[in-house]
């Protein structure tokens, strides 16, 4: 029997893993340059954490969560998103006592039982940043700027930013009444999920992906027309910071975000050439979340993005973030004496940080030189009977094909080793 990878998951094969790690390290560097520090939480949490934070009626909780019972009957879930775990950890570890503003980032796999398609997986990798502790509109803009800088550092050009304000609990009430008045006469045409949304969370009606519901929603009233003075002013200030930071955006009044905990600013970075799964990242302000999960009443704003959609975008724009891997040395040892001389040399080379490949199985010199070319090594270092006798090494530059004879110390200099061991 041949095993198959679970549906909706994928392997990162060696030929792709360098690009993958490069993108992650560009994200880390960007987050750190904005003063954000990494927080790492487990991949599973009490299921209730997500039920309470995302909302019982959210798609994530209703349809997509990997929920399971452990051997003692406790209900856990593989994390479907990263914000609730970060906030759980923040509250549990009293991080508010460590600083007035906590700037945090995370990277890791998330799990959603969703219908797999291009850019949508059941296990996917997210990066995210959360700024906890301030309601200042500058921070909404900072989170957007961090994402924008990350995309710039990767060299991506085809991604656009859309922003909206989803208001606060007070303005939402009037807005939801307006939504009910709008949808009620067209009830018969809505999908079963939307009918439920009409009763529970009218705002979610705008998030439906069913084409006919989308056509109806296009004409629905928009939150922006219902913002109170404070929410309007907050949104205007966010925009003025974005302008100061030279970040282009458009206002899309239909961005609602799928989760319950968003307030005020909501935003999405889109790559429209990705097709249906065009959201590269999205986020917003979530002032109510900490309190909602039993913590202190602190405002916060964050964003989460998927590495897969970034990798697809990079491929589309033909950007290769990482250099191809080239070993420094392919070591060829012909015979027992050569092994005695060459293995300690190999150790020294590796200790200085040089990449060395050695294959004791390969027999002929010709076959080994071919393998050295095949793995794109910079140099072949050859020790055979002559070298054992003379105590010198043969070094072949595999780009220029030039070959010389040299001492051990000269070899380190040729290789540009940072230090002679
Ligand atoms: P969300 O938490 O749904 O706003 O997702 C934030 C980002 O995570 C999206 O913009 C995507 O880039 C990524 N993402 C969400 N769900 C998936 C998925 N099933 N597969 C791949 N990426 C995803």
CSV table of C-alpha atoms and ligand atoms in Angstrom, one decimal:
chain,number,residue,atom,x,y,z
A,1,UNK,CA,0.0,0.0,0.0
A,2,UNK,CA,1.3,3.4,-0.9
A,3,UNK,CA,0.5,6.3,1.4
A,4,UNK,CA,-0.8,9.6,0.2
A,5,UNK,CA,-0.6,13.0,1.7
A,6,UNK,CA,-3.9,14.1,3.3
A,7,UNK,CA,-6.1,16.1,1.0
A,8,UNK,CA,-5.6,19.9,1.3
A,9,UNK,CA,-2.0,19.6,2.6
A,10,UNK,CA,1.3,19.7,0.7
A,11,UNK,CA,5.0,18.9,1.1
A,12,UNK,CA,7.6,21.6,0.8
A,13,UNK,CA,10.3,19.8,-1.3
A,14,UNK,CA,14.0,20.5,-1.0
A,15,UNK,CA,14.0,22.5,-4.3
A,16,UNK,CA,11.4,24.9,-2.8
A,17,UNK,CA,12.4,25.0,0.8
A,18,UNK,CA,15.1,27.7,0.4
A,19,UNK,CA,12.6,30.1,-1.1
A,20,UNK,CA,10.2,29.3,1.6
A,21,UNK,CA,12.7,30.0,4.4
A,22,UNK,CA,13.9,33.1,2.6
A,23,UNK,CA,10.3,34.5,2.6
A,24,UNK,CA,10.0,33.7,6.3
A,25,UNK,CA,13.3,35.4,7.1
A,26,UNK,CA,12.3,38.5,5.1
A,27,UNK,CA,9.1,38.6,7.2
A,28,UNK,CA,11.0,38.2,10.5
A,29,UNK,CA,13.4,40.9,9.5
A,30,UNK,CA,10.6,43.3,8.6
A,31,UNK,CA,8.6,42.6,11.8
A,32,UNK,CA,11.8,43.1,13.8
A,33,UNK,CA,12.5,46.4,12.0
A,34,UNK,CA,9.2,47.6,13.3
A,35,UNK,CA,10.0,46.5,16.8
A,36,UNK,CA,7.9,43.4,16.8
A,37,UNK,CA,9.0,40.3,18.7
A,38,UNK,CA,8.1,36.7,18.1
A,39,UNK,CA,5.6,34.8,20.2
A,40,UNK,CA,5.2,31.0,19.7
A,41,UNK,CA,2.0,29.2,20.9
A,42,UNK,CA,0.9,25.6,20.6
A,43,UNK,CA,-0.8,24.3,17.4
A,44,UNK,CA,-3.8,23.2,19.5
A,45,UNK,CA,-5.9,25.0,22.1
A,46,UNK,CA,-9.1,24.5,24.0
A,47,UNK,CA,-11.8,24.6,21.3
A,48,UNK,CA,-13.8,27.0,23.3
A,49,UNK,CA,-11.2,29.7,22.8
A,50,UNK,CA,-12.0,29.8,19.1
A,51,UNK,CA,-15.7,29.4,19.6
A,52,UNK,CA,-15.8,32.3,21.9
A,53,UNK,CA,-13.4,34.6,20.0
A,54,UNK,CA,-14.3,33.9,16.3
A,55,UNK,CA,-18.0,33.6,17.1
A,56,UNK,CA,-20.2,30.4,17.1
A,57,UNK,CA,-21.8,31.5,13.8
A,58,UNK,CA,-18.5,32.1,12.0
A,59,UNK,CA,-17.7,29.7,9.2
A,60,UNK,CA,-14.5,28.8,10.9
A,61,UNK,CA,-16.2,27.5,14.0
A,62,UNK,CA,-19.3,26.0,12.3
A,63,UNK,CA,-17.6,24.2,9.4
A,64,UNK,CA,-13.9,24.4,9.4
A,65,UNK,CA,-12.5,23.7,12.8
A,66,UNK,CA,-10.5,20.4,13.4
A,67,UNK,CA,-12.1,19.7,16.8
A,68,UNK,CA,-11.1,16.6,18.7
A,69,UNK,CA,-11.4,15.0,22.1
A,70,UNK,CA,-8.3,13.9,23.9
A,71,UNK,CA,-8.0,10.7,26.0
A,72,UNK,CA,-9.5,12.5,29.0
A,73,UNK,CA,-12.5,13.8,27.1
A,74,UNK,CA,-11.3,17.4,26.9
A,75,UNK,CA,-12.3,19.2,23.7
A,76,UNK,CA,-9.4,20.8,21.8
A,77,UNK,CA,-9.1,22.3,18.3
A,78,UNK,CA,-6.1,22.6,15.9
A,79,UNK,CA,-5.8,26.4,15.7
A,80,UNK,CA,-7.6,27.8,12.7
A,81,UNK,CA,-6.1,31.2,13.1
A,82,UNK,CA,-3.4,32.9,15.2
A,83,UNK,CA,-4.9,35.9,16.9
A,84,UNK,CA,-6.9,34.1,19.6
A,85,UNK,CA,-4.0,32.0,20.8
A,86,UNK,CA,-1.7,35.1,20.9
A,87,UNK,CA,-4.4,36.9,22.9
A,88,UNK,CA,-4.9,33.9,25.2
A,89,UNK,CA,-1.1,33.8,25.9
A,90,UNK,CA,-1.0,37.6,26.4
A,91,UNK,CA,-3.8,37.4,29.0
A,92,UNK,CA,-2.5,34.2,30.7
A,93,UNK,CA,1.1,35.6,31.0
A,94,UNK,CA,0.1,39.1,31.9
A,95,UNK,CA,2.1,40.6,29.1
A,96,UNK,CA,0.4,43.9,29.8
A,97,UNK,CA,2.5,44.2,32.9
A,98,UNK,CA,5.7,44.0,30.8
A,99,UNK,CA,5.1,46.9,28.5
A,100,UNK,CA,2.3,49.4,27.7
A,101,UNK,CA,2.3,48.4,24.1
A,102,UNK,CA,3.1,44.8,23.1
A,103,UNK,CA,4.3,44.4,19.5
A,104,UNK,CA,4.1,40.7,18.7
A,105,UNK,CA,4.5,38.5,15.6
A,106,UNK,CA,3.9,34.8,15.0
A,107,UNK,CA,4.6,32.3,12.2
A,108,UNK,CA,3.1,28.8,12.0
A,109,UNK,CA,0.7,26.3,10.6
A,110,UNK,CA,-3.1,26.8,10.8
A,111,UNK,CA,-5.7,24.3,10.1
A,112,UNK,CA,-9.1,24.7,8.5
A,113,UNK,CA,-11.4,22.0,7.1
A,114,UNK,CA,-12.1,24.0,4.0
A,115,UNK,CA,-12.7,22.9,0.3
A,116,UNK,CA,-9.1,22.7,-1.1
A,117,UNK,CA,-8.3,24.6,-4.2
A,118,UNK,CA,-5.5,26.8,-5.6
A,119,UNK,CA,-4.3,28.9,-2.7
A,120,UNK,CA,-6.6,27.3,-0.2
A,121,UNK,CA,-5.4,24.4,1.9
A,122,UNK,CA,-6.4,22.5,5.0
A,123,UNK,CA,-3.0,23.1,6.6
A,124,UNK,CA,-1.5,26.4,5.6
A,125,UNK,CA,1.2,28.7,7.1
A,126,UNK,CA,0.3,32.1,8.4
A,127,UNK,CA,2.4,34.9,9.5
A,128,UNK,CA,0.8,37.5,11.7
A,129,UNK,CA,1.4,40.6,13.7
A,130,UNK,CA,-0.5,41.9,16.7
A,131,UNK,CA,-0.1,45.3,18.4
A,132,UNK,CA,-1.9,45.2,21.8
A,133,UNK,CA,-2.4,48.1,24.1
A,134,UNK,CA,-3.4,51.2,22.1
A,135,UNK,CA,-6.4,52.6,20.3
A,136,UNK,CA,-4.3,55.1,18.5
A,137,UNK,CA,-5.0,55.1,14.7
A,138,UNK,CA,-1.3,55.3,14.1
A,139,UNK,CA,-1.0,51.6,15.0
A,140,UNK,CA,-3.7,50.6,12.5
A,141,UNK,CA,-1.5,52.3,9.9
A,142,UNK,CA,1.7,50.8,11.3
A,143,UNK,CA,0.3,47.3,10.9
A,144,UNK,CA,-0.6,48.1,7.3
A,145,UNK,CA,2.9,49.6,6.8
A,146,UNK,CA,4.6,46.6,8.2
A,147,UNK,CA,2.8,44.3,5.7
A,148,UNK,CA,3.4,46.8,2.9
A,149,UNK,CA,7.2,46.9,3.7
A,150,UNK,CA,7.3,43.1,3.8
A,151,UNK,CA,5.8,43.0,0.2
A,152,UNK,CA,8.2,45.7,-1.0
A,153,UNK,CA,11.2,43.8,0.5
A,154,UNK,CA,10.1,40.7,-1.4
A,155,UNK,CA,9.8,42.8,-4.6
A,156,UNK,CA,6.1,42.1,-5.1
A,157,UNK,CA,4.3,44.8,-7.1
A,158,UNK,CA,0.9,43.4,-8.1
A,159,UNK,CA,-0.7,43.5,-4.6
A,160,UNK,CA,-3.2,46.2,-3.7
A,161,UNK,CA,-4.6,47.4,-0.4
A,162,UNK,CA,-8.3,47.9,0.4
A,163,UNK,CA,-9.5,49.4,3.7
A,164,UNK,CA,-12.8,49.9,5.4
A,165,UNK,CA,-14.1,50.7,8.8
A,166,UNK,CA,-16.6,48.3,10.4
A,167,UNK,CA,-17.3,50.7,13.2
A,168,UNK,CA,-17.8,49.9,16.9
A,169,UNK,CA,-20.5,48.1,18.8
A,170,UNK,CA,-22.6,51.3,19.0
A,171,UNK,CA,-22.7,52.1,15.3
A,172,UNK,CA,-23.1,48.4,14.4
A,173,UNK,CA,-26.5,48.3,16.1
A,174,UNK,CA,-28.1,50.9,13.7
A,175,UNK,CA,-26.3,49.4,10.8
A,176,UNK,CA,-27.6,45.9,11.5
A,177,UNK,CA,-31.1,47.3,11.7
A,178,UNK,CA,-30.6,48.8,8.3
A,179,UNK,CA,-29.3,45.5,6.9
A,180,UNK,CA,-32.3,43.6,8.2
A,181,UNK,CA,-34.6,46.2,6.6
A,182,UNK,CA,-32.7,45.7,3.3
A,183,UNK,CA,-32.6,41.9,3.3
A,184,UNK,CA,-36.0,41.1,4.8
A,185,UNK,CA,-38.0,41.7,1.6
A,186,UNK,CA,-35.5,39.6,-0.4
A,187,UNK,CA,-35.4,36.8,2.1
A,188,UNK,CA,-36.7,34.1,-0.3
A,189,UNK,CA,-33.7,34.6,-2.6
A,190,UNK,CA,-31.0,34.1,0.1
A,191,UNK,CA,-29.0,30.9,0.6
A,192,UNK,CA,-29.8,28.9,3.8
A,193,UNK,CA,-26.6,30.1,5.5
A,194,UNK,CA,-27.6,33.7,4.8
A,195,UNK,CA,-31.1,33.1,6.2
A,196,UNK,CA,-29.4,32.1,9.4
A,197,UNK,CA,-27.1,35.1,9.3
A,198,UNK,CA,-30.1,37.4,8.9
A,199,UNK,CA,-31.3,36.1,12.3
A,200,UNK,CA,-27.9,36.0,14.1
A,201,UNK,CA,-25.3,38.2,12.6
A,202,UNK,CA,-26.7,40.4,9.8
A,203,UNK,CA,-23.2,41.8,9.1
A,204,UNK,CA,-22.0,38.4,7.9
A,205,UNK,CA,-24.5,38.5,5.1
A,206,UNK,CA,-22.0,40.7,3.3
A,207,UNK,CA,-19.4,38.0,3.5
A,208,UNK,CA,-21.4,35.3,1.7
A,209,UNK,CA,-19.6,33.8,-1.3
A,210,UNK,CA,-22.7,32.4,-3.1
A,211,UNK,CA,-23.0,34.4,-6.4
A,212,UNK,CA,-26.7,35.3,-6.1
A,213,UNK,CA,-26.2,36.5,-2.5
A,214,UNK,CA,-23.2,38.5,-3.6
A,215,UNK,CA,-25.4,40.2,-6.2
A,216,UNK,CA,-27.9,41.2,-3.6
A,217,UNK,CA,-25.2,42.3,-1.2
A,218,UNK,CA,-23.7,44.6,-3.7
A,219,UNK,CA,-26.7,47.0,-3.2
A,220,UNK,CA,-26.8,46.6,0.6
A,221,UNK,CA,-26.3,49.6,2.9
A,222,UNK,CA,-22.6,50.1,3.9
A,223,UNK,CA,-21.2,50.5,7.4
A,224,UNK,CA,-19.3,53.7,6.3
A,225,UNK,CA,-22.6,55.5,6.2
A,226,UNK,CA,-23.4,54.6,9.7
A,227,UNK,CA,-20.2,55.4,11.5
A,228,UNK,CA,-20.5,57.6,14.5
A,229,UNK,CA,-18.3,60.7,14.9
A,230,UNK,CA,-15.5,58.9,16.8
A,231,UNK,CA,-15.3,56.0,14.4
A,232,UNK,CA,-15.3,58.3,11.4
A,233,UNK,CA,-12.5,60.4,12.9
A,234,UNK,CA,-10.5,57.2,13.7
A,235,UNK,CA,-10.8,56.1,10.1
A,236,UNK,CA,-9.8,59.5,8.7
A,237,UNK,CA,-6.7,59.6,11.0
A,238,UNK,CA,-5.7,56.1,9.8
A,239,UNK,CA,-5.9,57.3,6.3
A,240,UNK,CA,-3.9,60.4,7.0
A,241,UNK,CA,-1.1,58.2,8.5
A,242,UNK,CA,-1.2,56.0,5.4
A,243,UNK,CA,-0.8,59.1,3.2
A,244,UNK,CA,2.2,60.3,5.3
A,245,UNK,CA,3.7,56.8,4.8
A,246,UNK,CA,3.1,57.0,1.1
A,247,UNK,CA,0.9,53.9,1.1
A,248,UNK,CA,-1.7,53.6,-1.7
A,249,UNK,CA,-5.1,52.2,-0.9
A,250,UNK,CA,-8.7,52.2,-2.0
A,251,UNK,CA,-11.7,52.2,0.3
A,252,UNK,CA,-13.8,49.1,-0.1
A,253,UNK,CA,-17.0,49.5,2.0
A,254,UNK,CA,-17.7,45.8,1.5
A,255,UNK,CA,-14.8,44.5,3.5
A,256,UNK,CA,-16.3,42.9,6.6
A,257,UNK,CA,-13.8,40.3,7.7
A,258,UNK,CA,-15.1,36.8,8.6
A,259,UNK,CA,-14.6,37.0,12.4
A,260,UNK,CA,-16.7,38.6,15.0
A,261,UNK,CA,-14.1,40.4,16.9
A,262,UNK,CA,-13.2,43.2,14.4
A,263,UNK,CA,-14.0,46.8,15.2
A,264,UNK,CA,-13.0,50.0,13.4
A,265,UNK,CA,-10.4,49.5,10.7
A,266,UNK,CA,-10.5,46.4,8.5
A,267,UNK,CA,-8.1,45.8,5.6
A,268,UNK,CA,-7.1,43.4,3.0
A,269,UNK,CA,-4.1,43.1,0.7
A,270,UNK,CA,-5.2,41.5,-2.6
A,271,UNK,CA,-3.5,40.0,-5.5
A,272,UNK,CA,-6.3,39.8,-8.1
A,273,UNK,CA,-4.4,37.6,-10.5
A,274,UNK,CA,-4.6,34.8,-7.9
A,275,UNK,CA,-8.2,34.1,-8.8
A,276,UNK,CA,-10.9,33.3,-6.2
A,277,UNK,CA,-8.4,33.1,-3.3
A,278,UNK,CA,-7.0,36.6,-3.9
A,279,UNK,CA,-6.6,37.8,-0.3
A,280,UNK,CA,-2.9,37.6,0.5
A,281,UNK,CA,-3.4,39.0,4.0
A,282,UNK,CA,-6.1,40.7,6.0
A,283,UNK,CA,-6.7,42.1,9.4
A,284,UNK,CA,-8.0,45.0,11.4
A,285,UNK,CA,-8.6,46.4,14.8
A,286,UNK,CA,-10.1,44.1,17.5
A,287,UNK,CA,-10.7,46.2,20.5
A,288,UNK,CA,-13.2,43.9,22.1
A,289,UNK,CA,-11.4,40.6,21.8
A,290,UNK,CA,-9.3,40.6,25.0
A,291,UNK,CA,-12.3,41.2,27.2
A,292,UNK,CA,-14.4,38.7,25.2
A,293,UNK,CA,-12.0,35.9,26.1
A,294,UNK,CA,-11.9,36.9,29.8
A,295,UNK,CA,-8.9,39.2,29.8
A,296,UNK,CA,-8.3,42.9,30.4
A,297,UNK,CA,-10.1,45.5,28.3
A,298,UNK,CA,-7.2,46.5,26.0
A,299,UNK,CA,-7.5,47.6,22.4
A,300,UNK,CA,-5.5,45.9,19.7
A,301,UNK,CA,-4.9,45.7,16.0
A,302,UNK,CA,-3.3,43.0,13.8
A,303,UNK,CA,-3.0,41.3,10.4
A,304,UNK,CA,-2.5,37.7,9.2
A,305,UNK,CA,-1.3,36.6,5.9
A,306,UNK,CA,-0.7,33.2,4.2
A,307,UNK,CA,2.7,32.2,2.9
A,308,UNK,CA,1.2,30.0,0.2
A,309,UNK,CA,-0.5,32.9,-1.5
A,310,UNK,CA,2.7,34.9,-1.2
A,311,UNK,CA,4.7,32.1,-2.8
A,312,UNK,CA,2.1,31.9,-5.7
A,313,UNK,CA,2.4,35.7,-6.1
A,314,UNK,CA,6.2,35.4,-6.2
A,315,UNK,CA,6.0,32.7,-8.8
A,316,UNK,CA,3.6,34.8,-10.9
A,317,UNK,CA,5.9,37.8,-10.8
A,318,UNK,CA,8.9,35.5,-11.4
A,319,UNK,CA,10.7,36.6,-8.3
A,320,UNK,CA,13.1,34.2,-6.7
A,321,UNK,CA,13.9,35.5,-3.3
A,322,UNK,CA,16.6,33.0,-2.4
A,323,UNK,CA,19.9,32.3,-4.2
A,324,UNK,CA,20.3,28.7,-5.3
A,325,UNK,CA,22.2,26.5,-2.9
A,326,UNK,CA,25.8,25.9,-3.9
A,327,UNK,CA,28.0,23.7,-1.7
A,328,UNK,CA,31.5,25.3,-1.3
A,329,UNK,CA,33.3,22.0,-1.6
A,330,UNK,CA,32.7,18.6,-3.1
A,331,UNK,CA,35.3,16.4,-1.5
A,332,UNK,CA,36.7,13.5,-3.5
A,333,UNK,CA,38.8,11.0,-1.5
A,334,UNK,CA,40.4,8.2,-3.5
A,335,UNK,CA,41.5,5.3,-1.2
A,336,UNK,CA,42.0,4.6,2.5
A,337,UNK,CA,44.9,6.9,3.0
A,338,UNK,CA,43.1,9.7,1.4
A,339,UNK,CA,40.1,9.1,3.7
A,340,UNK,CA,42.5,9.3,6.7
A,341,UNK,CA,43.8,12.7,5.5
A,342,UNK,CA,40.5,14.0,4.1
A,343,UNK,CA,37.9,13.4,6.8
A,344,UNK,CA,39.6,15.6,9.5
A,345,UNK,CA,40.0,18.3,6.7
A,346,UNK,CA,36.3,18.0,6.0
A,347,UNK,CA,35.5,18.6,9.7
A,348,UNK,CA,37.6,21.7,9.8
A,349,UNK,CA,36.0,23.1,6.7
A,350,UNK,CA,32.5,22.5,8.1
A,351,UNK,CA,33.4,24.0,11.5
A,352,UNK,CA,34.3,27.3,9.7
A,353,UNK,CA,30.8,27.3,8.2
A,354,UNK,CA,31.7,26.0,4.7
A,355,UNK,CA,29.3,23.6,3.1
A,356,UNK,CA,31.0,20.3,2.2
A,357,UNK,CA,29.5,17.3,0.4
A,358,UNK,CA,31.2,14.0,0.6
A,359,UNK,CA,30.0,10.7,-0.9
A,360,UNK,CA,32.0,7.6,0.1
A,361,UNK,CA,29.9,5.4,-2.3
A,362,UNK,CA,31.1,7.0,-5.5
A,363,UNK,CA,34.0,5.1,-7.0
A,364,UNK,CA,35.7,6.7,-10.0
A,365,UNK,CA,37.1,10.2,-10.1
A,366,UNK,CA,35.2,10.9,-13.2
A,367,UNK,CA,31.9,9.9,-11.6
A,368,UNK,CA,32.7,12.0,-8.6
A,369,UNK,CA,33.6,15.1,-10.6
A,370,UNK,CA,30.3,14.7,-12.5
A,371,UNK,CA,28.4,14.6,-9.2
A,372,UNK,CA,30.3,17.7,-8.0
A,373,UNK,CA,29.1,19.5,-11.1
A,374,UNK,CA,25.6,18.1,-10.7
A,375,UNK,CA,25.2,19.6,-7.2
A,376,UNK,CA,26.7,22.9,-8.4
A,377,UNK,CA,29.6,22.9,-5.9
A,378,UNK,CA,32.0,25.8,-6.3
A,379,UNK,CA,35.2,23.7,-5.8
A,380,UNK,CA,36.2,20.0,-6.0
A,381,UNK,CA,38.9,19.1,-3.5
A,382,UNK,CA,40.6,16.0,-4.6
A,383,UNK,CA,42.9,13.8,-2.5
A,384,UNK,CA,44.3,10.7,-4.3
A,385,UNK,CA,47.6,8.7,-4.0
A,386,UNK,CA,49.7,11.7,-5.3
A,387,UNK,CA,48.3,14.1,-2.8
A,388,UNK,CA,48.8,11.6,0.0
A,389,UNK,CA,52.5,11.4,-0.9
A,390,UNK,CA,53.0,15.1,-1.4
A,391,UNK,CA,50.8,16.3,1.5
A,392,UNK,CA,49.2,18.8,-0.9
A,393,UNK,CA,45.6,19.0,-2.2
A,394,UNK,CA,44.3,19.3,-5.7
A,395,UNK,CA,41.6,22.0,-6.0
A,396,UNK,CA,39.5,22.4,-9.0
A,397,UNK,CA,37.4,25.5,-9.5
A,398,UNK,CA,34.3,24.1,-11.1
A,399,UNK,CA,33.2,27.3,-12.7
A,400,UNK,CA,36.5,28.1,-14.5
A,401,UNK,CA,37.6,24.4,-14.6
A,402,UNK,CA,41.1,25.6,-13.5
A,403,UNK,CA,42.9,23.2,-11.2
A,404,UNK,CA,45.8,23.9,-8.8
A,405,UNK,CA,47.8,22.1,-6.2
A,406,UNK,CA,47.9,23.8,-2.7
A,407,UNK,CA,48.5,23.3,1.0
A,408,UNK,CA,45.7,23.0,3.6
A,409,UNK,CA,46.1,26.6,4.7
A,410,UNK,CA,46.1,27.8,1.1
A,411,UNK,CA,42.8,26.0,0.6
A,412,UNK,CA,41.1,27.9,3.4
A,413,UNK,CA,42.3,31.1,1.8
A,414,UNK,CA,41.1,30.1,-1.7
A,415,UNK,CA,37.7,29.2,-0.3
A,416,UNK,CA,37.4,32.6,1.4
A,417,UNK,CA,36.9,30.9,4.7
A,418,UNK,CA,36.0,33.6,7.3
A,419,UNK,CA,38.6,32.2,9.7
A,420,UNK,CA,41.4,29.6,9.6
A,421,UNK,CA,40.6,26.9,12.2
B,1,LIG,P1,-8.1,35.0,7.5
B,1,LIG,O1,-7.7,34.7,8.9
B,1,LIG,O2,-9.2,34.1,6.9
B,1,LIG,O3,-8.3,36.5,7.3
B,1,LIG,O4,-6.8,34.7,6.7
B,1,LIG,C1,-5.7,35.5,6.6
B,1,LIG,C2,-4.8,35.0,5.5
B,1,LIG,O5,-4.5,33.6,5.6
B,1,LIG,C3,-5.5,35.0,4.1
B,1,LIG,O6,-5.4,36.3,3.5
B,1,LIG,C4,-4.8,34.0,3.4
B,1,LIG,O7,-3.6,34.5,2.8
B,1,LIG,C5,-4.4,33.0,4.4
B,1,LIG,N1,-5.4,31.8,4.4
B,1,LIG,C6,-6.6,31.8,5.1
B,1,LIG,N2,-7.1,30.6,4.9
B,1,LIG,C7,-6.3,29.9,4.1
B,1,LIG,C8,-6.3,28.6,3.5
B,1,LIG,N3,-7.3,27.7,3.8
B,1,LIG,N4,-5.3,28.2,2.8
B,1,LIG,C9,-4.3,29.0,2.5
B,1,LIG,N5,-4.2,30.3,3.0
B,1,LIG,C10,-5.2,30.7,3.8
